[in-house]
Amino acid sequence: MKRFDRRDFVAAALLGGVALQVRAQGGSGEGFEFKAIKPQAPTDAPAGKIEVVEFFWYGCPHCNALEPALKAWLKTLPPDVAFRKVHVPWQVQAHQQLFFTLETMNQAEALNDRVFSAIHVDRSKLDTPEAMADLVSKHGVDRKQFLDTYNSFGVRTRMQRATQLTAAYKIDGVPMFGVAGKFVTAPSMVGSNAGALRMVEQLVDRVRKGA
C-alpha cells in the first residue's frame, strides 16, 4: 500500500489545476474526470441501494476543506444512495484507528468536525490514544470506554476491511469517491469539490441505468 508524504499532497493539490487545464483543451470523461475500476471493488450497501464511499484521511487538508460542501450535499441524497466514509491507512495510521473507534461507538458523525478542527485549527498531531482520549472526553465520551474500544478486535477488523477496500478501489489520493464498486472520482480529477460531487451524481445515474 502506497504511503503518502508531504510531496504527494502538494502534487495532489496541483492536480486540480491540471484537471481544469485538460478540460479546457477538450479532455473530459473517463480517464480525466473519473475512472472505471476493474475488477470491481466490493460494496456493502443494502439491496437496491447504490453505495458511495468517501475515502479520506483526518490529516489531509483537502479532506478538511471538502467537509462543508460534503455535508450540504449529503442532505440532498436520494433514497437509493447509501453513503459512508472510509479512512485510509496512510500516514498516521492511528488516525484510521481513531475514526473506526468513533464509528464503532456511534460517535463519528458527532465528532468528526472536532477531530478535523483539532488537527487543522489547533495544530494537534492527535497521534496517540491518550491525546485522542483527551479530546473526545471533552465532548461527552467516556475515556475508559474509548480506550477499550480503540484497542478492541472489532476496531482492528474494521481497519483491515477499510485497508482492503482502499486497495480494491486503487485509491492513490484523498479525498476520493468510490461509486458502486465501479468508478472513482475526486476533486483533483474534476478541478473542484463541487465538481467532484456533481460527478458522483452523474456516476450514480450511470449505475442506475445499468452502466
mmCIF file with all atom_site columns, C-alpha atoms in Angstrom:
data_model
loop_
_atom_site.group_PDB
_atom_site.id
_atom_site.type_symbol
_atom_site.label_atom_id
_atom_site.label_alt_id
_atom_site.label_comp_id
_atom_site.label_asym_id
_atom_site.label_entity_id
_atom_site.label_seq_id
_atom_site.pdbx_PDB_ins_code
_atom_site.Cartn_x
_atom_site.Cartn_y
_atom_site.Cartn_z
_atom_site.occupancy
_atom_site.B_iso_or_equiv
_atom_site.pdbx_formal_charge
_atom_site.auth_seq_id
_atom_site.auth_comp_id
_atom_site.auth_asym_id
_atom_site.auth_atom_id
_atom_site.pdbx_PDB_model_num
ATOM 1   C CA . MET A 1 1   ? 0.000   0.000  0.000   1.00 0.00 ? 1   MET A CA 1
ATOM 2   C CA . LYS A 1 2   ? 1.362   3.377  -1.014  1.00 0.00 ? 2   LYS A CA 1
ATOM 3   C CA . ARG A 1 3   ? 2.092   5.774  1.848   1.00 0.00 ? 3   ARG A CA 1
ATOM 4   C CA . PHE A 1 4   ? 1.868   9.499  1.115   1.00 0.00 ? 4   PHE A CA 1
ATOM 5   C CA . ASP A 1 5   ? 4.307   12.147 2.249   1.00 0.00 ? 5   ASP A CA 1
ATOM 6   C CA . ARG A 1 6   ? 4.042   15.939 2.041   1.00 0.00 ? 6   ARG A CA 1
ATOM 7   C CA . ARG A 1 7   ? 5.235   15.992 -1.556  1.00 0.00 ? 7   ARG A CA 1
ATOM 8   C CA . ASP A 1 8   ? 2.398   13.671 -2.542  1.00 0.00 ? 8   ASP A CA 1
ATOM 9   C CA . PHE A 1 9   ? -0.202  16.003 -1.085  1.00 0.00 ? 9   PHE A CA 1
ATOM 10  C CA . VAL A 1 10  ? 1.338   19.033 -2.796  1.00 0.00 ? 10  VAL A CA 1
ATOM 11  C CA . ALA A 1 11  ? 1.113   17.090 -6.051  1.00 0.00 ? 11  ALA A CA 1
ATOM 12  C CA . ALA A 1 12  ? -2.494  16.153 -5.315  1.00 0.00 ? 12  ALA A CA 1
ATOM 13  C CA . ALA A 1 13  ? -3.368  19.810 -4.778  1.00 0.00 ? 13  ALA A CA 1
ATOM 14  C CA . LEU A 1 14  ? -1.802  20.733 -8.106  1.00 0.00 ? 14  LEU A CA 1
ATOM 15  C CA . LEU A 1 15  ? -3.790  18.068 -9.917  1.00 0.00 ? 15  LEU A CA 1
ATOM 16  C CA . GLY A 1 16  ? -6.915  20.192 -9.599  1.00 0.00 ? 16  GLY A CA 1
ATOM 17  C CA . GLY A 1 17  ? -5.316  22.794 -11.847 1.00 0.00 ? 17  GLY A CA 1
ATOM 18  C CA . VAL A 1 18  ? -4.175  20.093 -14.239 1.00 0.00 ? 18  VAL A CA 1
ATOM 19  C CA . ALA A 1 19  ? -7.740  18.769 -14.471 1.00 0.00 ? 19  ALA A CA 1
ATOM 20  C CA . LEU A 1 20  ? -9.063  22.221 -15.337 1.00 0.00 ? 20  LEU A CA 1
ATOM 21  C CA . GLN A 1 21  ? -6.394  22.669 -17.993 1.00 0.00 ? 21  GLN A CA 1
ATOM 22  C CA . VAL A 1 22  ? -7.164  19.280 -19.536 1.00 0.00 ? 22  VAL A CA 1
ATOM 23  C CA . ARG A 1 23  ? -10.875 20.106 -19.763 1.00 0.00 ? 23  ARG A CA 1
ATOM 24  C CA . ALA A 1 24  ? -10.046 23.465 -21.344 1.00 0.00 ? 24  ALA A CA 1
ATOM 25  C CA . GLN A 1 25  ? -8.159  21.534 -24.006 1.00 0.00 ? 25  GLN A CA 1
ATOM 26  C CA . GLY A 1 26  ? -11.124 19.252 -24.633 1.00 0.00 ? 26  GLY A CA 1
ATOM 27  C CA . GLY A 1 27  ? -10.278 16.404 -22.267 1.00 0.00 ? 27  GLY A CA 1
ATOM 28  C CA . SER A 1 28  ? -13.136 15.096 -20.163 1.00 0.00 ? 28  SER A CA 1
ATOM 29  C CA . GLY A 1 29  ? -14.946 11.920 -19.247 1.00 0.00 ? 29  GLY A CA 1
ATOM 30  C CA . GLU A 1 30  ? -13.399 8.583  -18.365 1.00 0.00 ? 30  GLU A CA 1
ATOM 31  C CA . GLY A 1 31  ? -9.711  8.775  -17.599 1.00 0.00 ? 31  GLY A CA 1
ATOM 32  C CA . PHE A 1 32  ? -9.892  12.500 -16.834 1.00 0.00 ? 32  PHE A CA 1
ATOM 33  C CA . GLU A 1 33  ? -12.857 13.208 -14.554 1.00 0.00 ? 33  GLU A CA 1
ATOM 34  C CA . PHE A 1 34  ? -13.457 9.636  -13.401 1.00 0.00 ? 34  PHE A CA 1
ATOM 35  C CA . LYS A 1 35  ? -12.001 6.175  -13.751 1.00 0.00 ? 35  LYS A CA 1
ATOM 36  C CA . ALA A 1 36  ? -13.638 2.766  -14.078 1.00 0.00 ? 36  ALA A CA 1
ATOM 37  C CA . ILE A 1 37  ? -12.497 0.151  -11.546 1.00 0.00 ? 37  ILE A CA 1
ATOM 38  C CA . LYS A 1 38  ? -11.646 -3.279 -12.947 1.00 0.00 ? 38  LYS A CA 1
ATOM 39  C CA . PRO A 1 39  ? -12.119 -5.700 -11.392 1.00 0.00 ? 39  PRO A CA 1
ATOM 40  C CA . GLN A 1 40  ? -14.968 -4.117 -9.483  1.00 0.00 ? 40  GLN A CA 1
ATOM 41  C CA . ALA A 1 41  ? -14.489 -3.380 -5.799  1.00 0.00 ? 41  ALA A CA 1
ATOM 42  C CA . PRO A 1 42  ? -16.834 -4.969 -3.245  1.00 0.00 ? 42  PRO A CA 1
ATOM 43  C CA . THR A 1 43  ? -19.744 -2.958 -1.874  1.00 0.00 ? 43  THR A CA 1
ATOM 44  C CA . ASP A 1 44  ? -21.553 -3.069 1.438   1.00 0.00 ? 44  ASP A CA 1
ATOM 45  C CA . ALA A 1 45  ? -24.824 -1.379 0.505   1.00 0.00 ? 45  ALA A CA 1
ATOM 46  C CA . PRO A 1 46  ? -28.246 -2.892 1.246   1.00 0.00 ? 46  PRO A CA 1
ATOM 47  C CA . ALA A 1 47  ? -30.150 -4.418 -1.650  1.00 0.00 ? 47  ALA A CA 1
ATOM 48  C CA . GLY A 1 48  ? -31.487 -1.772 -4.002  1.00 0.00 ? 48  GLY A CA 1
ATOM 49  C CA . LYS A 1 49  ? -29.007 0.876  -2.826  1.00 0.00 ? 49  LYS A CA 1
ATOM 50  C CA . ILE A 1 50  ? -26.122 2.433  -4.742  1.00 0.00 ? 50  ILE A CA 1
ATOM 51  C CA . GLU A 1 51  ? -23.107 2.847  -2.489  1.00 0.00 ? 51  GLU A CA 1
ATOM 52  C CA . VAL A 1 52  ? -20.966 5.985  -2.467  1.00 0.00 ? 52  VAL A CA 1
ATOM 53  C CA . VAL A 1 53  ? -17.767 5.869  -0.410  1.00 0.00 ? 53  VAL A CA 1
ATOM 54  C CA . GLU A 1 54  ? -15.644 8.854  0.518   1.00 0.00 ? 54  GLU A CA 1
ATOM 55  C CA . PHE A 1 55  ? -12.043 7.821  1.126   1.00 0.00 ? 55  PHE A CA 1
ATOM 56  C CA . PHE A 1 56  ? -10.347 10.337 3.407   1.00 0.00 ? 56  PHE A CA 1
ATOM 57  C CA . TRP A 1 57  ? -7.647  10.982 5.995   1.00 0.00 ? 57  TRP A CA 1
ATOM 58  C CA . TYR A 1 58  ? -8.153  13.185 9.053   1.00 0.00 ? 58  TYR A CA 1
ATOM 59  C CA . GLY A 1 59  ? -4.772  14.822 8.478   1.00 0.00 ? 59  GLY A CA 1
ATOM 60  C CA . CYS A 1 60  ? -5.479  15.745 4.848   1.00 0.00 ? 60  CYS A CA 1
ATOM 61  C CA . PRO A 1 61  ? -6.160  19.497 4.423   1.00 0.00 ? 61  PRO A CA 1
ATOM 62  C CA . HIS A 1 62  ? -8.129  18.803 1.224   1.00 0.00 ? 62  HIS A CA 1
ATOM 63  C CA . CYS A 1 63  ? -10.426 16.395 3.099   1.00 0.00 ? 63  CYS A CA 1
ATOM 64  C CA . ASN A 1 64  ? -10.949 19.022 5.774   1.00 0.00 ? 64  ASN A CA 1
ATOM 65  C CA . ALA A 1 65  ? -11.774 21.661 3.148   1.00 0.00 ? 65  ALA A CA 1
ATOM 66  C CA . LEU A 1 66  ? -14.289 19.320 1.496   1.00 0.00 ? 66  LEU A CA 1
ATOM 67  C CA . GLU A 1 67  ? -16.342 18.743 4.656   1.00 0.00 ? 67  GLU A CA 1
ATOM 68  C CA . PRO A 1 68  ? -18.738 21.752 4.449   1.00 0.00 ? 68  PRO A CA 1
ATOM 69  C CA . ALA A 1 69  ? -19.689 21.041 0.830   1.00 0.00 ? 69  ALA A CA 1
ATOM 70  C CA . LEU A 1 70  ? -19.975 17.324 1.545   1.00 0.00 ? 70  LEU A CA 1
ATOM 71  C CA . LYS A 1 71  ? -22.311 17.887 4.495   1.00 0.00 ? 71  LYS A CA 1
ATOM 72  C CA . ALA A 1 72  ? -24.600 20.084 2.424   1.00 0.00 ? 72  ALA A CA 1
ATOM 73  C CA . TRP A 1 73  ? -24.558 17.555 -0.412  1.00 0.00 ? 73  TRP A CA 1
ATOM 74  C CA . LEU A 1 74  ? -25.447 14.658 1.904   1.00 0.00 ? 74  LEU A CA 1
ATOM 75  C CA . LYS A 1 75  ? -28.682 16.423 2.828   1.00 0.00 ? 75  LYS A CA 1
ATOM 76  C CA . THR A 1 76  ? -29.784 16.090 -0.794  1.00 0.00 ? 76  THR A CA 1
ATOM 77  C CA . LEU A 1 77  ? -29.041 12.369 -1.248  1.00 0.00 ? 77  LEU A CA 1
ATOM 78  C CA . PRO A 1 78  ? -31.826 10.431 -2.970  1.00 0.00 ? 78  PRO A CA 1
ATOM 79  C CA . PRO A 1 79  ? -33.240 7.415  -1.102  1.00 0.00 ? 79  PRO A CA 1
ATOM 80  C CA . ASP A 1 80  ? -31.499 4.867  -3.327  1.00 0.00 ? 80  ASP A CA 1
ATOM 81  C CA . VAL A 1 81  ? -27.994 6.099  -2.406  1.00 0.00 ? 81  VAL A CA 1
ATOM 82  C CA . ALA A 1 82  ? -26.093 4.792  0.641   1.00 0.00 ? 82  ALA A CA 1
ATOM 83  C CA . PHE A 1 83  ? -23.108 6.907  1.726   1.00 0.00 ? 83  PHE A CA 1
ATOM 84  C CA . ARG A 1 84  ? -20.259 6.035  4.041   1.00 0.00 ? 84  ARG A CA 1
ATOM 85  C CA . LYS A 1 85  ? -16.813 7.366  4.915   1.00 0.00 ? 85  LYS A CA 1
ATOM 86  C CA . VAL A 1 86  ? -13.727 5.137  4.886   1.00 0.00 ? 86  VAL A CA 1
ATOM 87  C CA . HIS A 1 87  ? -10.499 6.308  6.477   1.00 0.00 ? 87  HIS A CA 1
ATOM 88  C CA . VAL A 1 88  ? -7.409  5.245  4.535   1.00 0.00 ? 88  VAL A CA 1
ATOM 89  C CA . PRO A 1 89  ? -4.425  3.626  6.315   1.00 0.00 ? 89  PRO A CA 1
ATOM 90  C CA . TRP A 1 90  ? -1.807  6.119  5.115   1.00 0.00 ? 90  TRP A CA 1
ATOM 91  C CA . GLN A 1 91  ? 0.399   8.473  7.091   1.00 0.00 ? 91  GLN A CA 1
ATOM 92  C CA . VAL A 1 92  ? -0.667  8.499  10.757  1.00 0.00 ? 92  VAL A CA 1
ATOM 93  C CA . GLN A 1 93  ? -2.284  5.071  10.991  1.00 0.00 ? 93  GLN A CA 1
ATOM 94  C CA . ALA A 1 94  ? -3.573  5.967  14.444  1.00 0.00 ? 94  ALA A CA 1
ATOM 95  C CA . HIS A 1 95  ? -5.984  8.365  12.717  1.00 0.00 ? 95  HIS A CA 1
ATOM 96  C CA . GLN A 1 96  ? -7.607  5.440  10.928  1.00 0.00 ? 96  GLN A CA 1
ATOM 97  C CA . GLN A 1 97  ? -7.914  3.656  14.263  1.00 0.00 ? 97  GLN A CA 1
ATOM 98  C CA . LEU A 1 98  ? -9.451  6.793  15.791  1.00 0.00 ? 98  LEU A CA 1
ATOM 99  C CA . PHE A 1 99  ? -12.095 7.025  13.078  1.00 0.00 ? 99  PHE A CA 1
ATOM 100 C CA . PHE A 1 100 ? -13.191 3.417  13.381  1.00 0.00 ? 100 PHE A CA 1
ATOM 101 C CA . THR A 1 101 ? -13.219 3.693  17.170  1.00 0.00 ? 101 THR A CA 1
ATOM 102 C CA . LEU A 1 102 ? -15.618 6.626  16.920  1.00 0.00 ? 102 LEU A CA 1
ATOM 103 C CA . GLU A 1 103 ? -17.657 4.796  14.290  1.00 0.00 ? 103 GLU A CA 1
ATOM 104 C CA . THR A 1 104 ? -17.907 1.713  16.499  1.00 0.00 ? 104 THR A CA 1
ATOM 105 C CA . MET A 1 105 ? -19.101 3.928  19.354  1.00 0.00 ? 105 MET A CA 1
ATOM 106 C CA . ASN A 1 106 ? -21.625 5.688  17.055  1.00 0.00 ? 106 ASN A CA 1
ATOM 107 C CA . GLN A 1 107 ? -19.775 8.952  17.646  1.00 0.00 ? 107 GLN A CA 1
ATOM 108 C CA . ALA A 1 108 ? -18.093 9.517  14.262  1.00 0.00 ? 108 ALA A CA 1
ATOM 109 C CA . GLU A 1 109 ? -20.740 11.801 12.814  1.00 0.00 ? 109 GLU A CA 1
ATOM 110 C CA . ALA A 1 110 ? -20.911 13.851 16.007  1.00 0.00 ? 110 ALA A CA 1
ATOM 111 C CA . LEU A 1 111 ? -17.159 14.233 16.487  1.00 0.00 ? 111 LEU A CA 1
ATOM 112 C CA . ASN A 1 112 ? -15.619 14.294 13.002  1.00 0.00 ? 112 ASN A CA 1
ATOM 113 C CA . ASP A 1 113 ? -15.684 18.101 12.976  1.00 0.00 ? 113 ASP A CA 1
ATOM 114 C CA . ARG A 1 114 ? -13.969 18.162 16.370  1.00 0.00 ? 114 ARG A CA 1
ATOM 115 C CA . VAL A 1 115 ? -11.197 15.891 15.116  1.00 0.00 ? 115 VAL A CA 1
ATOM 116 C CA . PHE A 1 116 ? -10.638 17.884 11.932  1.00 0.00 ? 116 PHE A CA 1
ATOM 117 C CA . SER A 1 117 ? -10.580 21.108 13.956  1.00 0.00 ? 117 SER A CA 1
ATOM 118 C CA . ALA A 1 118 ? -8.107  19.724 16.483  1.00 0.00 ? 118 ALA A CA 1
ATOM 119 C CA . ILE A 1 119 ? -5.704  18.775 13.699  1.00 0.00 ? 119 ILE A CA 1
ATOM 120 C CA . HIS A 1 120 ? -6.123  21.639 11.238  1.00 0.00 ? 120 HIS A CA 1
ATOM 121 C CA . VAL A 1 121 ? -7.038  24.565 13.503  1.00 0.00 ? 121 VAL A CA 1
ATOM 122 C CA . ASP A 1 122 ? -5.450  23.719 16.857  1.00 0.00 ? 122 ASP A CA 1
ATOM 123 C CA . ARG A 1 123 ? -2.466  22.013 15.160  1.00 0.00 ? 123 ARG A CA 1
ATOM 124 C CA . SER A 1 124 ? -2.647  18.966 17.391  1.00 0.00 ? 124 SER A CA 1
ATOM 125 C CA . LYS A 1 125 ? -0.997  15.872 15.909  1.00 0.00 ? 125 LYS A CA 1
ATOM 126 C CA . LEU A 1 126 ? -3.626  13.741 17.637  1.00 0.00 ? 126 LEU A CA 1
ATOM 127 C CA . ASP A 1 127 ? -1.387  10.719 17.070  1.00 0.00 ? 127 ASP A CA 1
ATOM 128 C CA . THR A 1 128 ? -1.600  8.902  20.421  1.00 0.00 ? 128 THR A CA 1
ATOM 129 C CA . PRO A 1 129 ? -4.539  7.195  22.146  1.00 0.00 ? 129 PRO A CA 1
ATOM 130 C CA . GLU A 1 130 ? -4.051  9.466  25.143  1.00 0.00 ? 130 GLU A CA 1
ATOM 131 C CA . ALA A 1 131 ? -4.318  12.649 23.082  1.00 0.00 ? 131 ALA A CA 1
ATOM 132 C CA . MET A 1 132 ? -7.398  11.285 21.344  1.00 0.00 ? 132 MET A CA 1
ATOM 133 C CA . ALA A 1 133 ? -8.989  10.315 24.664  1.00 0.00 ? 133 ALA A CA 1
ATOM 134 C CA . ASP A 1 134 ? -8.305  13.817 25.999  1.00 0.00 ? 134 ASP A CA 1
ATOM 135 C CA . LEU A 1 135 ? -10.156 15.287 23.029  1.00 0.00 ? 135 LEU A CA 1
ATOM 136 C CA . VAL A 1 136 ? -13.215 13.046 22.945  1.00 0.00 ? 136 VAL A CA 1
ATOM 137 C CA . SER A 1 137 ? -13.673 13.092 26.715  1.00 0.00 ? 137 SER A CA 1
ATOM 138 C CA . LYS A 1 138 ? -14.171 16.861 26.450  1.00 0.00 ? 138 LYS A CA 1
ATOM 139 C CA . HIS A 1 139 ? -17.196 16.131 24.289  1.00 0.00 ? 139 HIS A CA 1
ATOM 140 C CA . GLY A 1 140 ? -19.035 13.616 26.435  1.00 0.00 ? 140 GLY A CA 1
ATOM 141 C CA . VAL A 1 141 ? -17.305 10.349 25.509  1.00 0.00 ? 141 VAL A CA 1
ATOM 142 C CA . ASP A 1 142 ? -16.254 8.126  28.404  1.00 0.00 ? 142 ASP A CA 1
ATOM 143 C CA . ARG A 1 143 ? -12.458 7.998  28.414  1.00 0.00 ? 143 ARG A CA 1
ATOM 144 C CA . LYS A 1 144 ? -12.112 4.362  29.515  1.00 0.00 ? 144 LYS A CA 1
ATOM 145 C CA . GLN A 1 145 ? -14.751 3.171  27.084  1.00 0.00 ? 145 GLN A CA 1
ATOM 146 C CA . PHE A 1 146 ? -12.970 4.998  24.284  1.00 0.00 ? 146 PHE A CA 1
ATOM 147 C CA . LEU A 1 147 ? -9.584  3.448  25.086  1.00 0.00 ? 147 LEU A CA 1
ATOM 148 C CA . ASP A 1 148 ? -11.091 -0.025 25.479  1.00 0.00 ? 148 ASP A CA 1
ATOM 149 C CA . THR A 1 149 ? -12.829 0.317  22.116  1.00 0.00 ? 149 THR A CA 1
ATOM 150 C CA . TYR A 1 150 ? -9.701  1.770  20.490  1.00 0.00 ? 150 TYR A CA 1
ATOM 151 C CA . ASN A 1 151 ? -7.792  -1.392 21.381  1.00 0.00 ? 151 ASN A CA 1
ATOM 152 C CA . SER A 1 152 ? -10.599 -3.800 20.510  1.00 0.00 ? 152 SER A CA 1
ATOM 153 C CA . PHE A 1 153 ? -10.608 -6.611 17.973  1.00 0.00 ? 153 PHE A CA 1
ATOM 154 C CA . GLY A 1 154 ? -13.693 -5.101 16.330  1.00 0.00 ? 154 GLY A CA 1
ATOM 155 C CA . VAL A 1 155 ? -11.888 -1.868 15.509  1.00 0.00 ? 155 VAL A CA 1
ATOM 156 C CA . ARG A 1 156 ? -8.887  -3.761 14.149  1.00 0.00 ? 156 ARG A CA 1
ATOM 157 C CA . THR A 1 157 ? -11.234 -5.741 11.925  1.00 0.00 ? 157 THR A CA 1
ATOM 158 C CA . ARG A 1 158 ? -12.844 -2.563 10.561  1.00 0.00 ? 158 ARG A CA 1
ATOM 159 C CA . MET A 1 159 ? -9.403  -1.128 9.857   1.00 0.00 ? 159 MET A CA 1
ATOM 160 C CA . GLN A 1 160 ? -8.401  -4.249 7.959   1.00 0.00 ? 160 GLN A CA 1
ATOM 161 C CA . ARG A 1 161 ? -11.548 -4.151 5.838   1.00 0.00 ? 161 ARG A CA 1
ATOM 162 C CA . ALA A 1 162 ? -11.035 -0.446 5.117   1.00 0.00 ? 162 ALA A CA 1
ATOM 163 C CA . THR A 1 163 ? -7.468  -1.100 4.021   1.00 0.00 ? 163 THR A CA 1
ATOM 164 C CA . GLN A 1 164 ? -8.639  -3.892 1.726   1.00 0.00 ? 164 GLN A CA 1
ATOM 165 C CA . LEU A 1 165 ? -11.321 -1.655 0.214   1.00 0.00 ? 165 LEU A CA 1
ATOM 166 C CA . THR A 1 166 ? -8.795  1.144  -0.314  1.00 0.00 ? 166 THR A CA 1
ATOM 167 C CA . ALA A 1 167 ? -6.668  -1.311 -2.290  1.00 0.00 ? 167 ALA A CA 1
ATOM 168 C CA . ALA A 1 168 ? -9.637  -2.726 -4.230  1.00 0.00 ? 168 ALA A CA 1
ATOM 169 C CA . TYR A 1 169 ? -10.632 0.769  -5.388  1.00 0.00 ? 169 TYR A CA 1
ATOM 170 C CA . LYS A 1 170 ? -6.963  1.518  -6.221  1.00 0.00 ? 170 LYS A CA 1
ATOM 171 C CA . ILE A 1 171 ? -7.114  4.712  -4.186  1.00 0.00 ? 171 ILE A CA 1
ATOM 172 C CA . ASP A 1 172 ? -3.961  6.781  -4.700  1.00 0.00 ? 172 ASP A CA 1
ATOM 173 C CA . GLY A 1 173 ? -5.035  10.114 -3.235  1.00 0.00 ? 173 GLY A CA 1
ATOM 174 C CA . VAL A 1 174 ? -7.605  11.658 -0.926  1.00 0.00 ? 174 VAL A CA 1
ATOM 175 C CA . PRO A 1 175 ? -10.293 12.821 -0.844  1.00 0.00 ? 175 PRO A CA 1
ATOM 176 C CA . MET A 1 176 ? -11.622 10.409 -3.435  1.00 0.00 ? 176 MET A CA 1
ATOM 177 C CA . PHE A 1 177 ? -15.083 8.951  -4.032  1.00 0.00 ? 177 PHE A CA 1
ATOM 178 C CA . GLY A 1 178 ? -15.922 5.385  -4.977  1.00 0.00 ? 178 GLY A CA 1
ATOM 179 C CA . VAL A 1 179 ? -19.279 4.669  -6.607  1.00 0.00 ? 179 VAL A CA 1
ATOM 180 C CA . ALA A 1 180 ? -20.904 1.215  -6.527  1.00 0.00 ? 180 ALA A CA 1
ATOM 181 C CA . GLY A 1 181 ? -17.529 -0.512 -6.704  1.00 0.00 ? 181 GLY A CA 1
ATOM 182 C CA . LYS A 1 182 ? -17.347 0.569  -10.351 1.00 0.00 ? 182 LYS A CA 1
ATOM 183 C CA . PHE A 1 183 ? -15.989 4.116  -10.524 1.00 0.00 ? 183 PHE A CA 1
ATOM 184 C CA . VAL A 1 184 ? -13.805 6.633  -8.720  1.00 0.00 ? 184 VAL A CA 1
ATOM 185 C CA . THR A 1 185 ? -13.671 10.409 -8.993  1.00 0.00 ? 185 THR A CA 1
ATOM 186 C CA . ALA A 1 186 ? -12.073 13.179 -6.950  1.00 0.00 ? 186 ALA A CA 1
ATOM 187 C CA . PRO A 1 187 ? -11.741 16.950 -6.692  1.00 0.00 ? 187 PRO A CA 1
ATOM 188 C CA . SER A 1 188 ? -8.205  16.554 -8.039  1.00 0.00 ? 188 SER A CA 1
ATOM 189 C CA . MET A 1 189 ? -9.618  14.884 -11.174 1.00 0.00 ? 189 MET A CA 1
ATOM 190 C CA . VAL A 1 190 ? -12.528 17.252 -11.778 1.00 0.00 ? 190 VAL A CA 1
ATOM 191 C CA . GLY A 1 191 ? -10.988 20.504 -10.597 1.00 0.00 ? 191 GLY A CA 1
ATOM 192 C CA . SER A 1 192 ? -13.163 21.434 -7.614  1.00 0.00 ? 192 SER A CA 1
ATOM 193 C CA . ASN A 1 193 ? -15.052 19.999 -4.664  1.00 0.00 ? 193 ASN A CA 1
ATOM 194 C CA . ALA A 1 194 ? -18.409 20.969 -6.128  1.00 0.00 ? 194 ALA A CA 1
ATOM 195 C CA . GLY A 1 195 ? -17.451 19.456 -9.464  1.00 0.00 ? 195 GLY A CA 1
ATOM 196 C CA . ALA A 1 196 ? -16.478 16.184 -7.840  1.00 0.00 ? 196 ALA A CA 1
ATOM 197 C CA . LEU A 1 197 ? -19.833 15.939 -6.078  1.00 0.00 ? 197 LEU A CA 1
ATOM 198 C CA . ARG A 1 198 ? -21.641 16.613 -9.362  1.00 0.00 ? 198 ARG A CA 1
ATOM 199 C CA . MET A 1 199 ? -19.551 13.887 -10.990 1.00 0.00 ? 199 MET A CA 1
ATOM 200 C CA . VAL A 1 200 ? -20.561 11.479 -8.210  1.00 0.00 ? 200 VAL A CA 1
ATOM 201 C CA . GLU A 1 201 ? -24.193 12.239 -9.048  1.00 0.00 ? 201 GLU A CA 1
ATOM 202 C CA . GLN A 1 202 ? -23.547 11.530 -12.720 1.00 0.00 ? 202 GLN A CA 1
ATOM 203 C CA . LEU A 1 203 ? -21.818 8.243  -11.905 1.00 0.00 ? 203 LEU A CA 1
ATOM 204 C CA . VAL A 1 204 ? -24.697 7.230  -9.637  1.00 0.00 ? 204 VAL A CA 1
ATOM 205 C CA . ASP A 1 205 ? -27.059 7.917  -12.529 1.00 0.00 ? 205 ASP A CA 1
ATOM 206 C CA . ARG A 1 206 ? -24.930 5.739  -14.805 1.00 0.00 ? 206 ARG A CA 1
ATOM 207 C CA . VAL A 1 207 ? -25.212 2.902  -12.288 1.00 0.00 ? 207 VAL A CA 1
ATOM 208 C CA . ARG A 1 208 ? -28.998 3.369  -12.143 1.00 0.00 ? 208 ARG A CA 1
ATOM 209 C CA . LYS A 1 209 ? -29.080 2.966  -15.906 1.00 0.00 ? 209 LYS A CA 1
ATOM 210 C CA . GLY A 1 210 ? -27.059 -0.229 -15.738 1.00 0.00 ? 210 GLY A CA 1
ATOM 211 C CA . ALA A 1 211 ? -23.603 1.051  -16.547 1.00 0.00 ? 211 ALA A CA 1
#
